[in-house]
Amino acid sequence: SYSYSYSYSSGPTPTCGAGQVADCSGDGDCCLESWIGDEICDGVDQVDGCDLSCFDNDGGDCDPKKSESYSYSYSYSYSYSHHPHCCVEHAFHATGEVASTTCFGGRSPWEASTMSDLCTAGHSDAGAAAPPFRDCSQEAIDAGNCGSADWDTCAECADFGIPIGMFFANVGYTSCPDWVVDAAREEAAEGGQCAPWFEYEEEGDDDCTPGWHSINCLDGTVM
């Protein structure tokens, strides 16, 4: 076990669920306790979104001899043992199965502000879905209320040929699953809205990608 020794200056220590500990930075985040002593340094730079340095220097993970020998790999076939929390946009089939993944409005899936602004249901290991911002179910279309977005989402269902029953929502993950990261990276490689966050954006690229699965542009307009 590890003793928590950090003293918050910006507010009280957050209440974290079972298997989680408070982030040492004082930013109010909760991190997985299993990250302590997992051979990856979660230090003050918060590379993966958590600072666990006050837990015996992340269980020894941030000792100089370990930090010097560790580096990330960013090739397409990269693999992390864990990811920070993330907020992404999913398109869902009527069955609830995820159809596609993107970064809503081109926003960073890793930023705390994206989580607080878009993933209003918070985050969980399995994924906490905010109310759909675009709902193309027949019931929603008949009611003329096709989601929480402030544009005419019912018109979009028809204009973009979205299959009846599909819906779109921002989903928060406590520790971003590999399949979500892989899906976002594939979308980025195709020039989608996640491109800036996976180093795929090139000078002269458009700020948005047309199509029913990614129609929100970086400047906030809708195609």
mmCIF file of N, CA, C and O in Angstrom, residues 40-42 45-49 70-75 78-82 84:
data_model
loop_
_atom_site.group_PDB
_atom_site.id
_atom_site.type_symbol
_atom_site.label_atom_id
_atom_site.label_comp_id
_atom_site.label_asym_id
_atom_site.label_seq_id
_atom_site.Cartn_x
_atom_site.Cartn_y
_atom_site.Cartn_z
ATOM 1 N N ILE A 40 5.494 2.325 -15.275
ATOM 2 C CA ILE A 40 5.389 3.518 -16.111
ATOM 3 C C ILE A 40 5.286 4.725 -15.203
ATOM 4 O O ILE A 40 4.449 4.759 -14.303
ATOM 5 N N CYS A 41 6.126 5.728 -15.424
ATOM 6 C CA CYS A 41 6.157 6.907 -14.563
ATOM 7 C C CYS A 41 4.970 7.825 -14.852
ATOM 8 O O CYS A 41 4.819 8.322 -15.965
ATOM 9 N N ASP A 42 4.129 8.012 -13.840
ATOM 10 C CA ASP A 42 3.061 9.006 -13.891
ATOM 11 C C ASP A 42 3.494 10.157 -12.993
ATOM 12 O O ASP A 42 3.153 10.204 -11.807
ATOM 13 N N ASP A 45 4.654 15.853 -14.916
ATOM 14 C CA ASP A 45 4.356 16.318 -16.265
ATOM 15 C C ASP A 45 3.036 15.758 -16.786
ATOM 16 O O ASP A 45 2.529 16.203 -17.807
ATOM 17 N N GLN A 46 2.464 14.768 -16.098
ATOM 18 C CA GLN A 46 1.151 14.204 -16.413
ATOM 19 C C GLN A 46 1.029 13.802 -17.885
ATOM 20 O O GLN A 46 0.064 14.154 -18.568
ATOM 21 N N VAL A 47 2.009 13.068 -18.373
ATOM 22 C CA VAL A 47 1.991 12.623 -19.764
ATOM 23 C C VAL A 47 0.716 11.842 -20.072
ATOM 24 O O VAL A 47 0.114 12.000 -21.136
ATOM 25 N N ASP A 48 0.273 11.003 -19.145
ATOM 26 C CA ASP A 48 -0.942 10.223 -19.330
ATOM 27 C C ASP A 48 -2.110 10.793 -18.544
ATOM 28 O O ASP A 48 -3.100 10.113 -18.285
ATOM 29 N N GLY A 49 -1.998 12.046 -18.113
ATOM 30 C CA GLY A 49 -3.115 12.709 -17.464
ATOM 31 C C GLY A 49 -3.171 12.591 -15.967
ATOM 32 O O GLY A 49 -4.109 13.082 -15.341
ATOM 33 N N TYR A 70 12.825 4.677 -20.009
ATOM 34 C CA TYR A 70 11.490 4.503 -20.579
ATOM 35 C C TYR A 70 11.195 5.588 -21.606
ATOM 36 O O TYR A 70 11.502 6.750 -21.398
ATOM 37 N N SER A 71 10.616 5.208 -22.701
ATOM 38 C CA SER A 71 10.149 6.181 -23.676
ATOM 39 C C SER A 71 8.922 5.620 -24.368
ATOM 40 O O SER A 71 8.734 4.405 -24.450
ATOM 41 N N TYR A 72 8.041 6.514 -24.869
ATOM 42 C CA TYR A 72 6.850 6.097 -25.590
ATOM 43 C C TYR A 72 7.179 5.815 -27.051
ATOM 44 O O TYR A 72 8.117 6.367 -27.604
ATOM 45 N N SER A 73 6.375 4.988 -27.669
ATOM 46 C CA SER A 73 6.490 4.749 -29.099
ATOM 47 C C SER A 73 5.217 5.253 -29.753
ATOM 48 O O SER A 73 4.121 4.930 -29.304
ATOM 49 N N TYR A 74 5.350 6.070 -30.814
ATOM 50 C CA TYR A 74 4.196 6.647 -31.456
ATOM 51 C C TYR A 74 3.975 6.098 -32.866
ATOM 52 O O TYR A 74 3.354 6.727 -33.681
ATOM 53 N N SER A 75 4.512 4.932 -33.163
ATOM 54 C CA SER A 75 4.251 4.328 -34.459
ATOM 55 C C SER A 75 2.811 3.847 -34.501
ATOM 56 O O SER A 75 2.149 3.747 -33.472
ATOM 57 N N TYR A 78 1.676 1.256 -32.122
ATOM 58 C CA TYR A 78 2.089 1.533 -30.751
ATOM 59 C C TYR A 78 1.200 0.812 -29.740
ATOM 60 O O TYR A 78 0.080 0.424 -30.035
ATOM 61 N N SER A 79 1.703 0.677 -28.537
ATOM 62 C CA SER A 79 0.911 0.070 -27.473
ATOM 63 C C SER A 79 1.257 0.729 -26.156
ATOM 64 O O SER A 79 2.425 0.856 -25.799
ATOM 65 N N TYR A 80 0.226 1.199 -25.453
ATOM 66 C CA TYR A 80 0.399 1.697 -24.092
ATOM 67 C C TYR A 80 -0.146 0.645 -23.133
ATOM 68 O O TYR A 80 -1.051 -0.108 -23.457
ATOM 69 N N SER A 81 0.372 0.632 -21.907
ATOM 70 C CA SER A 81 -0.232 -0.254 -20.917
ATOM 71 C C SER A 81 -1.428 0.422 -20.285
ATOM 72 O O SER A 81 -2.280 -0.211 -19.713
ATOM 73 N N HIS A 82 -1.526 1.757 -20.398
ATOM 74 C CA HIS A 82 -2.727 2.455 -19.974
ATOM 75 C C HIS A 82 -2.798 3.814 -20.660
ATOM 76 O O HIS A 82 -1.805 4.325 -21.151
ATOM 77 N N PRO A 84 -4.786 7.876 -20.511
ATOM 78 C CA PRO A 84 -5.503 8.792 -19.635
ATOM 79 C C PRO A 84 -6.994 8.752 -19.936
ATOM 80 O O PRO A 84 -7.430 8.113 -20.889
#
